[in-house]
């Protein structure tokens, strides 16, 4: 059952950005349906400073930093999560957002769009490693495992977190720290400062952008892949693979070429490729 916290309807002042810790007030608002899924890698309700269930069945959330609010929204964009006006006292009805699909996109443009999104995600990942992973390992080397574990628990549940945790365990073993699992279970997540919150926001946004670019690219490739498969046109599919950036769609095509369209399968098409 969700906690129901009373949030003041009086305007709250914003602290200036980049002044260290998050402000004590929480003017930034978002809302999400009560039946939302918080499993797996989705941002958790604990990111919010306050929350309450509104009469329209949506949960109103208050955040201390705009970047944290935006990161939360990025992880629930497919669950009718939406930003609310600052200091809102009630959640509004869900507003249908315009489609993010780019109309009239050519295949080559989709390749470029995907490559740009991949570059932005790689930049966000590098920032995550610098502000989270590097600090986690630095504190571990200093044998400050409480701080190291707190930072680890503040990371989103992604591959970077598992990688950082594995390296932290290696350092703990080297230093003879046998209580690392107990510390990890007991310690609370490290509160976010402005820089780490901004990195989370940028990472979440970049993940969504790359997924949309991947979906659009696959949508344009699918008819061409199907045509190659129907004609058993291995050369045509190899040409598509050569042109496509390293991505899930490219992997799909490579698997199809190796298995579904392997030379041994040509016996199923004795007439050869269709004219």
PDB file of C-alpha atoms in Angstrom:
ATOM      1  CA  UNK A   1       0.000   0.000   0.000  1.00  0.00           C
ATOM      2  CA  UNK A   2       1.390   3.411  -0.915  1.00  0.00           C
ATOM      3  CA  UNK A   3       2.077   5.967   1.752  1.00  0.00           C
ATOM      4  CA  UNK A   4      -0.180   8.984   1.475  1.00  0.00           C
ATOM      5  CA  UNK A   5       1.755  12.141   2.280  1.00  0.00           C
ATOM      6  CA  UNK A   6       0.275  15.593   2.498  1.00  0.00           C
ATOM      7  CA  UNK A   7       1.983  18.008   0.129  1.00  0.00           C
ATOM      8  CA  UNK A   8       1.623  21.718   0.697  1.00  0.00           C
ATOM      9  CA  UNK A   9      -0.351  23.652  -1.895  1.00  0.00           C
ATOM     10  CA  UNK A  10       1.571  26.836  -1.030  1.00  0.00           C
ATOM     11  CA  UNK A  11       4.226  27.907  -3.531  1.00  0.00           C
ATOM     12  CA  UNK A  12       7.695  26.729  -2.622  1.00  0.00           C
ATOM     13  CA  UNK A  13      10.855  28.573  -3.502  1.00  0.00           C
ATOM     14  CA  UNK A  14      13.491  26.944  -5.688  1.00  0.00           C
ATOM     15  CA  UNK A  15      17.047  26.807  -4.521  1.00  0.00           C
ATOM     16  CA  UNK A  16      19.585  27.958  -7.117  1.00  0.00           C
ATOM     17  CA  UNK A  17      21.046  25.104  -9.181  1.00  0.00           C
ATOM     18  CA  UNK A  18      24.467  23.580  -8.601  1.00  0.00           C
ATOM     19  CA  UNK A  19      24.598  24.521  -4.914  1.00  0.00           C
ATOM     20  CA  UNK A  20      25.536  21.085  -3.606  1.00  0.00           C
ATOM     21  CA  UNK A  21      22.892  18.894  -1.996  1.00  0.00           C
ATOM     22  CA  UNK A  22      19.314  18.745  -3.121  1.00  0.00           C
ATOM     23  CA  UNK A  23      16.992  21.392  -1.618  1.00  0.00           C
ATOM     24  CA  UNK A  24      14.749  20.414   1.276  1.00  0.00           C
ATOM     25  CA  UNK A  25      11.653  21.559  -0.592  1.00  0.00           C
ATOM     26  CA  UNK A  26      10.219  19.580  -3.489  1.00  0.00           C
ATOM     27  CA  UNK A  27       8.417  21.835  -5.969  1.00  0.00           C
ATOM     28  CA  UNK A  28       8.820  19.568  -8.992  1.00  0.00           C
ATOM     29  CA  UNK A  29       5.808  17.375  -9.670  1.00  0.00           C
ATOM     30  CA  UNK A  30       4.915  14.334 -11.745  1.00  0.00           C
ATOM     31  CA  UNK A  31       2.046  11.881 -11.775  1.00  0.00           C
ATOM     32  CA  UNK A  32       1.615   8.253 -12.735  1.00  0.00           C
ATOM     33  CA  UNK A  33      -1.290   5.754 -12.640  1.00  0.00           C
ATOM     34  CA  UNK A  34      -1.758   3.774  -9.422  1.00  0.00           C
ATOM     35  CA  UNK A  35      -1.399   0.455 -11.249  1.00  0.00           C
ATOM     36  CA  UNK A  36       2.017   1.306 -12.711  1.00  0.00           C
ATOM     37  CA  UNK A  37       4.742  -1.328 -12.848  1.00  0.00           C
ATOM     38  CA  UNK A  38       7.929  -0.646 -10.879  1.00  0.00           C
ATOM     39  CA  UNK A  39       9.719  -3.918 -11.593  1.00  0.00           C
ATOM     40  CA  UNK A  40      13.101  -4.546 -13.183  1.00  0.00           C
ATOM     41  CA  UNK A  41      15.017  -1.448 -14.242  1.00  0.00           C
ATOM     42  CA  UNK A  42      12.288   1.150 -13.783  1.00  0.00           C
ATOM     43  CA  UNK A  43      12.958   4.164 -11.491  1.00  0.00           C
ATOM     44  CA  UNK A  44      11.400   3.630  -8.084  1.00  0.00           C
ATOM     45  CA  UNK A  45       8.917   5.716  -6.105  1.00  0.00           C
ATOM     46  CA  UNK A  46      11.627   6.231  -3.476  1.00  0.00           C
ATOM     47  CA  UNK A  47      13.139   8.908  -5.740  1.00  0.00           C
ATOM     48  CA  UNK A  48      10.228  11.159  -4.797  1.00  0.00           C
ATOM     49  CA  UNK A  49      10.257  13.206  -1.603  1.00  0.00           C
ATOM     50  CA  UNK A  50       6.494  12.898  -1.222  1.00  0.00           C
ATOM     51  CA  UNK A  51       3.608  11.074  -2.845  1.00  0.00           C
ATOM     52  CA  UNK A  52      -0.144  10.862  -2.553  1.00  0.00           C
ATOM     53  CA  UNK A  53      -3.034   9.163  -4.320  1.00  0.00           C
ATOM     54  CA  UNK A  54      -5.377  11.655  -5.980  1.00  0.00           C
ATOM     55  CA  UNK A  55      -9.151  11.257  -6.556  1.00  0.00           C
ATOM     56  CA  UNK A  56      -8.597  10.586 -10.276  1.00  0.00           C
ATOM     57  CA  UNK A  57      -6.579   7.453  -9.473  1.00  0.00           C
ATOM     58  CA  UNK A  58      -3.175   8.899 -10.262  1.00  0.00           C
ATOM     59  CA  UNK A  59      -0.239   9.185  -7.854  1.00  0.00           C
ATOM     60  CA  UNK A  60       1.090  12.711  -7.460  1.00  0.00           C
ATOM     61  CA  UNK A  61       4.831  12.768  -6.784  1.00  0.00           C
ATOM     62  CA  UNK A  62       7.011  15.586  -5.460  1.00  0.00           C
ATOM     63  CA  UNK A  63      10.710  15.755  -6.341  1.00  0.00           C
ATOM     64  CA  UNK A  64      13.451  17.887  -4.868  1.00  0.00           C
ATOM     65  CA  UNK A  65      15.236  18.276  -8.211  1.00  0.00           C
ATOM     66  CA  UNK A  66      13.887  18.728 -11.719  1.00  0.00           C
ATOM     67  CA  UNK A  67      16.529  16.335 -13.070  1.00  0.00           C
ATOM     68  CA  UNK A  68      15.343  13.555 -10.749  1.00  0.00           C
ATOM     69  CA  UNK A  69      11.749  14.162 -11.822  1.00  0.00           C
ATOM     70  CA  UNK A  70      12.732  13.978 -15.481  1.00  0.00           C
ATOM     71  CA  UNK A  71      14.753  10.802 -14.911  1.00  0.00           C
ATOM     72  CA  UNK A  72      11.747   9.195 -13.220  1.00  0.00           C
ATOM     73  CA  UNK A  73       9.512  10.168 -16.147  1.00  0.00           C
ATOM     74  CA  UNK A  74      11.971   8.734 -18.673  1.00  0.00           C
ATOM     75  CA  UNK A  75      11.615   5.304 -17.073  1.00  0.00           C
ATOM     76  CA  UNK A  76       7.812   5.368 -17.094  1.00  0.00           C
ATOM     77  CA  UNK A  77       7.087   7.159 -20.361  1.00  0.00           C
ATOM     78  CA  UNK A  78       5.224   4.064 -21.588  1.00  0.00           C
ATOM     79  CA  UNK A  79       3.010   4.009 -18.475  1.00  0.00           C
ATOM     80  CA  UNK A  80       1.262   7.370 -18.905  1.00  0.00           C
ATOM     81  CA  UNK A  81       3.675   9.154 -16.583  1.00  0.00           C
ATOM     82  CA  UNK A  82       3.638  12.917 -17.062  1.00  0.00           C
ATOM     83  CA  UNK A  83       5.084  16.097 -15.618  1.00  0.00           C
ATOM     84  CA  UNK A  84       2.762  18.304 -13.558  1.00  0.00           C
ATOM     85  CA  UNK A  85       2.995  22.051 -12.892  1.00  0.00           C
ATOM     86  CA  UNK A  86       5.393  23.046 -10.123  1.00  0.00           C
ATOM     87  CA  UNK A  87       3.815  22.877  -6.664  1.00  0.00           C
ATOM     88  CA  UNK A  88       0.660  21.214  -8.038  1.00  0.00           C
ATOM     89  CA  UNK A  89      -1.541  19.863  -5.242  1.00  0.00           C
ATOM     90  CA  UNK A  90      -3.472  17.414  -7.432  1.00  0.00           C
ATOM     91  CA  UNK A  91      -2.590  15.160 -10.348  1.00  0.00           C
ATOM     92  CA  UNK A  92      -4.208  16.115 -13.639  1.00  0.00           C
ATOM     93  CA  UNK A  93      -5.805  13.696 -16.071  1.00  0.00           C
ATOM     94  CA  UNK A  94      -3.411  12.038 -18.485  1.00  0.00           C
ATOM     95  CA  UNK A  95      -2.607  14.152 -21.534  1.00  0.00           C
ATOM     96  CA  UNK A  96      -2.086  12.185 -24.733  1.00  0.00           C
ATOM     97  CA  UNK A  97       1.339  13.045 -26.107  1.00  0.00           C
ATOM     98  CA  UNK A  98       1.995  13.393 -29.841  1.00  0.00           C
ATOM     99  CA  UNK A  99       3.668  10.427 -31.520  1.00  0.00           C
ATOM    100  CA  UNK A 100       7.469  10.424 -31.439  1.00  0.00           C
ATOM    101  CA  UNK A 101       7.667   8.485 -34.698  1.00  0.00           C
ATOM    102  CA  UNK A 102       9.353  10.540 -37.408  1.00  0.00           C
ATOM    103  CA  UNK A 103       7.155  10.645 -40.508  1.00  0.00           C
ATOM    104  CA  UNK A 104       8.735  10.329 -43.942  1.00  0.00           C
ATOM    105  CA  UNK A 105      12.018   9.015 -42.558  1.00  0.00           C
ATOM    106  CA  UNK A 106      14.209   7.322 -45.156  1.00  0.00           C
ATOM    107  CA  UNK A 107      16.279   4.252 -44.373  1.00  0.00           C
ATOM    108  CA  UNK A 108      19.552   6.175 -44.597  1.00  0.00           C
ATOM    109  CA  UNK A 109      18.147   8.901 -42.352  1.00  0.00           C
ATOM    110  CA  UNK A 110      17.126   6.246 -39.815  1.00  0.00           C
ATOM    111  CA  UNK A 111      20.716   4.938 -39.833  1.00  0.00           C
ATOM    112  CA  UNK A 112      22.033   8.433 -39.131  1.00  0.00           C
ATOM    113  CA  UNK A 113      19.436   9.042 -36.430  1.00  0.00           C
ATOM    114  CA  UNK A 114      20.345   5.777 -34.715  1.00  0.00           C
ATOM    115  CA  UNK A 115      24.081   6.529 -34.874  1.00  0.00           C
ATOM    116  CA  UNK A 116      23.546   9.962 -33.317  1.00  0.00           C
ATOM    117  CA  UNK A 117      21.395   8.495 -30.532  1.00  0.00           C
ATOM    118  CA  UNK A 118      24.014   5.811 -29.884  1.00  0.00           C
ATOM    119  CA  UNK A 119      26.714   8.487 -29.592  1.00  0.00           C
ATOM    120  CA  UNK A 120      24.629  10.421 -27.046  1.00  0.00           C
ATOM    121  CA  UNK A 121      24.039   7.269 -25.005  1.00  0.00           C
ATOM    122  CA  UNK A 122      27.749   6.450 -25.008  1.00  0.00           C
ATOM    123  CA  UNK A 123      28.440   9.962 -23.727  1.00  0.00           C
ATOM    124  CA  UNK A 124      25.880   9.496 -20.940  1.00  0.00           C
ATOM    125  CA  UNK A 125      27.387   6.129 -20.024  1.00  0.00           C
ATOM    126  CA  UNK A 126      30.855   7.713 -19.783  1.00  0.00           C
ATOM    127  CA  UNK A 127      29.463  10.349 -17.425  1.00  0.00           C
ATOM    128  CA  UNK A 128      27.819   7.623 -15.310  1.00  0.00           C
ATOM    129  CA  UNK A 129      31.133   5.811 -15.044  1.00  0.00           C
ATOM    130  CA  UNK A 130      32.883   9.012 -14.008  1.00  0.00           C
ATOM    131  CA  UNK A 131      30.382  10.171 -11.374  1.00  0.00           C
ATOM    132  CA  UNK A 132      29.218   6.798 -10.049  1.00  0.00           C
ATOM    133  CA  UNK A 133      31.543   3.892 -10.880  1.00  0.00           C
ATOM    134  CA  UNK A 134      34.816   5.732 -10.337  1.00  0.00           C
ATOM    135  CA  UNK A 135      33.629   7.099  -6.985  1.00  0.00           C
ATOM    136  CA  UNK A 136      32.340   3.707  -5.852  1.00  0.00           C
ATOM    137  CA  UNK A 137      35.717   2.125  -6.529  1.00  0.00           C
ATOM    138  CA  UNK A 138      37.627   5.062  -5.019  1.00  0.00           C
ATOM    139  CA  UNK A 139      35.798   4.732  -1.705  1.00  0.00           C
ATOM    140  CA  UNK A 140      36.215   0.943  -1.815  1.00  0.00           C
ATOM    141  CA  UNK A 141      39.976   1.292  -2.219  1.00  0.00           C
ATOM    142  CA  UNK A 142      39.956   3.602   0.828  1.00  0.00           C
ATOM    143  CA  UNK A 143      38.075   0.818   2.679  1.00  0.00           C
ATOM    144  CA  UNK A 144      35.059   3.078   3.098  1.00  0.00           C
ATOM    145  CA  UNK A 145      32.653   0.345   2.057  1.00  0.00           C
ATOM    146  CA  UNK A 146      29.632   2.012   3.654  1.00  0.00           C
ATOM    147  CA  UNK A 147      30.020   4.991   1.331  1.00  0.00           C
ATOM    148  CA  UNK A 148      30.845   2.729  -1.606  1.00  0.00           C
ATOM    149  CA  UNK A 149      27.712   0.641  -1.051  1.00  0.00           C
ATOM    150  CA  UNK A 150      25.530   3.728  -0.613  1.00  0.00           C
ATOM    151  CA  UNK A 151      26.674   5.059  -3.985  1.00  0.00           C
ATOM    152  CA  UNK A 152      26.177   1.669  -5.618  1.00  0.00           C
ATOM    153  CA  UNK A 153      22.588   1.489  -4.356  1.00  0.00           C
ATOM    154  CA  UNK A 154      21.886   4.950  -5.810  1.00  0.00           C
ATOM    155  CA  UNK A 155      22.707   3.717  -9.324  1.00  0.00           C
ATOM    156  CA  UNK A 156      19.886   2.535 -11.582  1.00  0.00           C
ATOM    157  CA  UNK A 157      19.662  -1.273 -11.916  1.00  0.00           C
ATOM    158  CA  UNK A 158      21.550  -1.528 -15.186  1.00  0.00           C
ATOM    159  CA  UNK A 159      24.653  -3.245 -16.540  1.00  0.00           C
ATOM    160  CA  UNK A 160      26.865  -0.425 -15.213  1.00  0.00           C
ATOM    161  CA  UNK A 161      25.652  -1.045 -11.683  1.00  0.00           C
ATOM    162  CA  UNK A 162      26.355  -4.777 -11.876  1.00  0.00           C
ATOM    163  CA  UNK A 163      29.804  -4.088 -13.298  1.00  0.00           C
ATOM    164  CA  UNK A 164      30.598  -1.593 -10.530  1.00  0.00           C
ATOM    165  CA  UNK A 165      29.289  -3.994  -7.878  1.00  0.00           C
ATOM    166  CA  UNK A 166      31.454  -6.825  -9.186  1.00  0.00           C
ATOM    167  CA  UNK A 167      34.568  -4.662  -9.059  1.00  0.00           C
ATOM    168  CA  UNK A 168      33.663  -3.445  -5.565  1.00  0.00           C
ATOM    169  CA  UNK A 169      33.369  -7.052  -4.368  1.00  0.00           C
ATOM    170  CA  UNK A 170      36.797  -7.796  -5.823  1.00  0.00           C
ATOM    171  CA  UNK A 171      38.301  -4.883  -3.897  1.00  0.00           C
ATOM    172  CA  UNK A 172      36.509  -5.948  -0.710  1.00  0.00           C
ATOM    173  CA  UNK A 173      37.908  -9.474  -1.049  1.00  0.00           C
ATOM    174  CA  UNK A 174      41.399  -8.105  -1.594  1.00  0.00           C
ATOM    175  CA  UNK A 175      41.087  -5.981   1.567  1.00  0.00           C
ATOM    176  CA  UNK A 176      39.672  -8.857   3.597  1.00  0.00           C
ATOM    177  CA  UNK A 177      36.263  -7.224   4.091  1.00  0.00           C
ATOM    178  CA  UNK A 178      33.915 -10.138   4.755  1.00  0.00           C
ATOM    179  CA  UNK A 179      30.795  -8.130   5.659  1.00  0.00           C
ATOM    180  CA  UNK A 180      30.316  -6.451   2.297  1.00  0.00           C
ATOM    181  CA  UNK A 181      26.981  -8.188   1.628  1.00  0.00           C
ATOM    182  CA  UNK A 182      25.638  -7.155   5.029  1.00  0.00           C
ATOM    183  CA  UNK A 183      26.778  -3.582   4.465  1.00  0.00           C
ATOM    184  CA  UNK A 184      25.113  -3.520   1.062  1.00  0.00           C
ATOM    185  CA  UNK A 185      21.843  -4.763   2.552  1.00  0.00           C
ATOM    186  CA  UNK A 186      21.950  -2.318   5.472  1.00  0.00           C
ATOM    187  CA  UNK A 187      23.163   0.927   3.914  1.00  0.00           C
ATOM    188  CA  UNK A 188      20.709   3.404   2.426  1.00  0.00           C
ATOM    189  CA  UNK A 189      21.262   4.825  -1.082  1.00  0.00           C
ATOM    190  CA  UNK A 190      23.446   7.922  -1.225  1.00  0.00           C
ATOM    191  CA  UNK A 191      21.377  11.116  -1.656  1.00  0.00           C
ATOM    192  CA  UNK A 192      21.778  12.636  -5.104  1.00  0.00           C
ATOM    193  CA  UNK A 193      23.673  15.831  -5.729  1.00  0.00           C
ATOM    194  CA  UNK A 194      22.950  18.002  -8.766  1.00  0.00           C
ATOM    195  CA  UNK A 195      25.604  16.435 -10.980  1.00  0.00           C
ATOM    196  CA  UNK A 196      24.587  12.817 -10.386  1.00  0.00           C
ATOM    197  CA  UNK A 197      20.905  13.656 -10.819  1.00  0.00           C
ATOM    198  CA  UNK A 198      21.679  15.339 -14.156  1.00  0.00           C
ATOM    199  CA  UNK A 199      23.650  12.287 -15.294  1.00  0.00           C
ATOM    200  CA  UNK A 200      20.691  10.029 -14.459  1.00  0.00           C
ATOM    201  CA  UNK A 201      18.365  12.303 -16.434  1.00  0.00           C
ATOM    202  CA  UNK A 202      20.648  12.342 -19.469  1.00  0.00           C
ATOM    203  CA  UNK A 203      21.163   8.578 -19.329  1.00  0.00           C
ATOM    204  CA  UNK A 204      17.422   7.858 -19.109  1.00  0.00           C
ATOM    205  CA  UNK A 205      16.664  10.251 -21.963  1.00  0.00           C
ATOM    206  CA  UNK A 206      19.401   8.731 -24.123  1.00  0.00           C
ATOM    207  CA  UNK A 207      18.148   5.186 -23.520  1.00  0.00           C
ATOM    208  CA  UNK A 208      14.671   6.206 -24.717  1.00  0.00           C
ATOM    209  CA  UNK A 209      16.031   8.032 -27.766  1.00  0.00           C
ATOM    210  CA  UNK A 210      18.075   5.019 -28.818  1.00  0.00           C
ATOM    211  CA  UNK A 211      15.092   2.688 -28.381  1.00  0.00           C
ATOM    212  CA  UNK A 212      12.872   4.915 -30.529  1.00  0.00           C
ATOM    213  CA  UNK A 213      15.565   5.184 -33.203  1.00  0.00           C
ATOM    214  CA  UNK A 214      16.003   1.406 -33.140  1.00  0.00           C
ATOM    215  CA  UNK A 215      12.257   0.805 -33.480  1.00  0.00           C
ATOM    216  CA  UNK A 216      11.977   3.233 -36.409  1.00  0.00           C
ATOM    217  CA  UNK A 217      14.980   1.675 -38.134  1.00  0.00           C
ATOM    218  CA  UNK A 218      13.633  -1.855 -37.709  1.00  0.00           C
ATOM    219  CA  UNK A 219      10.244  -0.757 -39.025  1.00  0.00           C
ATOM    220  CA  UNK A 220      11.877   0.452 -42.246  1.00  0.00           C
ATOM    221  CA  UNK A 221      14.124  -2.594 -42.539  1.00  0.00           C
ATOM    222  CA  UNK A 222      11.431  -5.211 -41.919  1.00  0.00           C
ATOM    223  CA  UNK A 223       9.843  -5.146 -45.427  1.00  0.00           C
ATOM    224  CA  UNK A 224      13.296  -5.329 -47.027  1.00  0.00           C
ATOM    225  CA  UNK A 225      14.310  -8.238 -44.797  1.00  0.00           C
ATOM    226  CA  UNK A 226      11.082 -10.083 -45.606  1.00  0.00           C
ATOM    227  CA  UNK A 227      11.615  -9.542 -49.322  1.00  0.00           C
ATOM    228  CA  UNK A 228      15.166 -10.917 -49.129  1.00  0.00           C
ATOM    229  CA  UNK A 229      13.897 -13.942 -47.212  1.00  0.00           C
ATOM    230  CA  UNK A 230      11.090 -14.634 -49.675  1.00  0.00           C
ATOM    231  CA  UNK A 231      13.494 -14.458 -52.604  1.00  0.00           C
ATOM    232  CA  UNK A 232      16.256 -16.266 -50.703  1.00  0.00           C
ATOM    233  CA  UNK A 233      18.430 -13.310 -51.645  1.00  0.00           C
ATOM    234  CA  UNK A 234      21.502 -13.748 -49.445  1.00  0.00           C
ATOM    235  CA  UNK A 235      23.455 -11.092 -51.325  1.00  0.00           C
ATOM    236  CA  UNK A 236      20.674  -8.579 -50.855  1.00  0.00           C
ATOM    237  CA  UNK A 237      20.522  -9.294 -47.127  1.00  0.00           C
ATOM    238  CA  UNK A 238      24.318  -9.083 -46.829  1.00  0.00           C
ATOM    239  CA  UNK A 239      24.160  -5.662 -48.470  1.00  0.00           C
ATOM    240  CA  UNK A 240      21.589  -4.531 -45.908  1.00  0.00           C
ATOM    241  CA  UNK A 241      23.776  -5.829 -43.079  1.00  0.00           C
ATOM    242  CA  UNK A 242      26.772  -3.968 -44.474  1.00  0.00           C
ATOM    243  CA  UNK A 243      24.838  -0.684 -44.544  1.00  0.00           C
ATOM    244  CA  UNK A 244      23.151  -1.019 -41.157  1.00  0.00           C
ATOM    245  CA  UNK A 245      24.923   0.338 -38.039  1.00  0.00           C
ATOM    246  CA  UNK A 246      25.771  -2.064 -35.235  1.00  0.00           C
ATOM    247  CA  UNK A 247      22.402  -2.575 -33.561  1.00  0.00           C
ATOM    248  CA  UNK A 248      19.689  -5.079 -32.662  1.00  0.00           C
ATOM    249  CA  UNK A 249      18.232  -4.966 -36.207  1.00  0.00           C
ATOM    250  CA  UNK A 250      21.675  -5.762 -37.606  1.00  0.00           C
ATOM    251  CA  UNK A 251      21.998  -8.717 -35.236  1.00  0.00           C
ATOM    252  CA  UNK A 252      18.557  -9.962 -36.312  1.00  0.00           C
ATOM    253  CA  UNK A 253      19.649  -9.880 -39.944  1.00  0.00           C
ATOM    254  CA  UNK A 254      22.950 -11.637 -39.216  1.00  0.00           C
ATOM    255  CA  UNK A 255      21.122 -14.425 -37.362  1.00  0.00           C
ATOM    256  CA  UNK A 256      18.670 -14.780 -40.242  1.00  0.00           C
ATOM    257  CA  UNK A 257      21.536 -14.984 -42.731  1.00  0.00           C
ATOM    258  CA  UNK A 258      23.377 -17.608 -40.679  1.00  0.00           C
ATOM    259  CA  UNK A 259      20.408 -19.815 -39.779  1.00  0.00           C
ATOM    260  CA  UNK A 260      17.186 -19.166 -41.713  1.00  0.00           C
ATOM    261  CA  UNK A 261      18.994 -18.389 -44.969  1.00  0.00           C
ATOM    262  CA  UNK A 262      22.053 -20.616 -44.626  1.00  0.00           C
ATOM    263  CA  UNK A 263      23.196 -22.223 -47.918  1.00  0.00           C
ATOM    264  CA  UNK A 264      21.982 -25.580 -46.619  1.00  0.00           C
ATOM    265  CA  UNK A 265      18.458 -24.145 -46.553  1.00  0.00           C
ATOM    266  CA  UNK A 266      18.578 -23.464 -50.294  1.00  0.00           C
ATOM    267  CA  UNK A 267      17.350 -26.990 -50.957  1.00  0.00           C
ATOM    268  CA  UNK A 268      13.983 -25.730 -49.782  1.00  0.00           C
ATOM    269  CA  UNK A 269      14.005 -23.361 -52.764  1.00  0.00           C
ATOM    270  CA  UNK A 270      15.163 -25.532 -55.715  1.00  0.00           C
ATOM    271  CA  UNK A 271      13.818 -23.029 -58.201  1.00  0.00           C
ATOM    272  CA  UNK A 272      16.273 -20.411 -56.895  1.00  0.00           C
ATOM    273  CA  UNK A 273      15.463 -16.785 -56.185  1.00  0.00           C
ATOM    274  CA  UNK A 274      12.242 -15.455 -57.607  1.00  0.00           C
ATOM    275  CA  UNK A 275      12.683 -13.296 -60.709  1.00  0.00           C
TER     276      UNK A 275
END
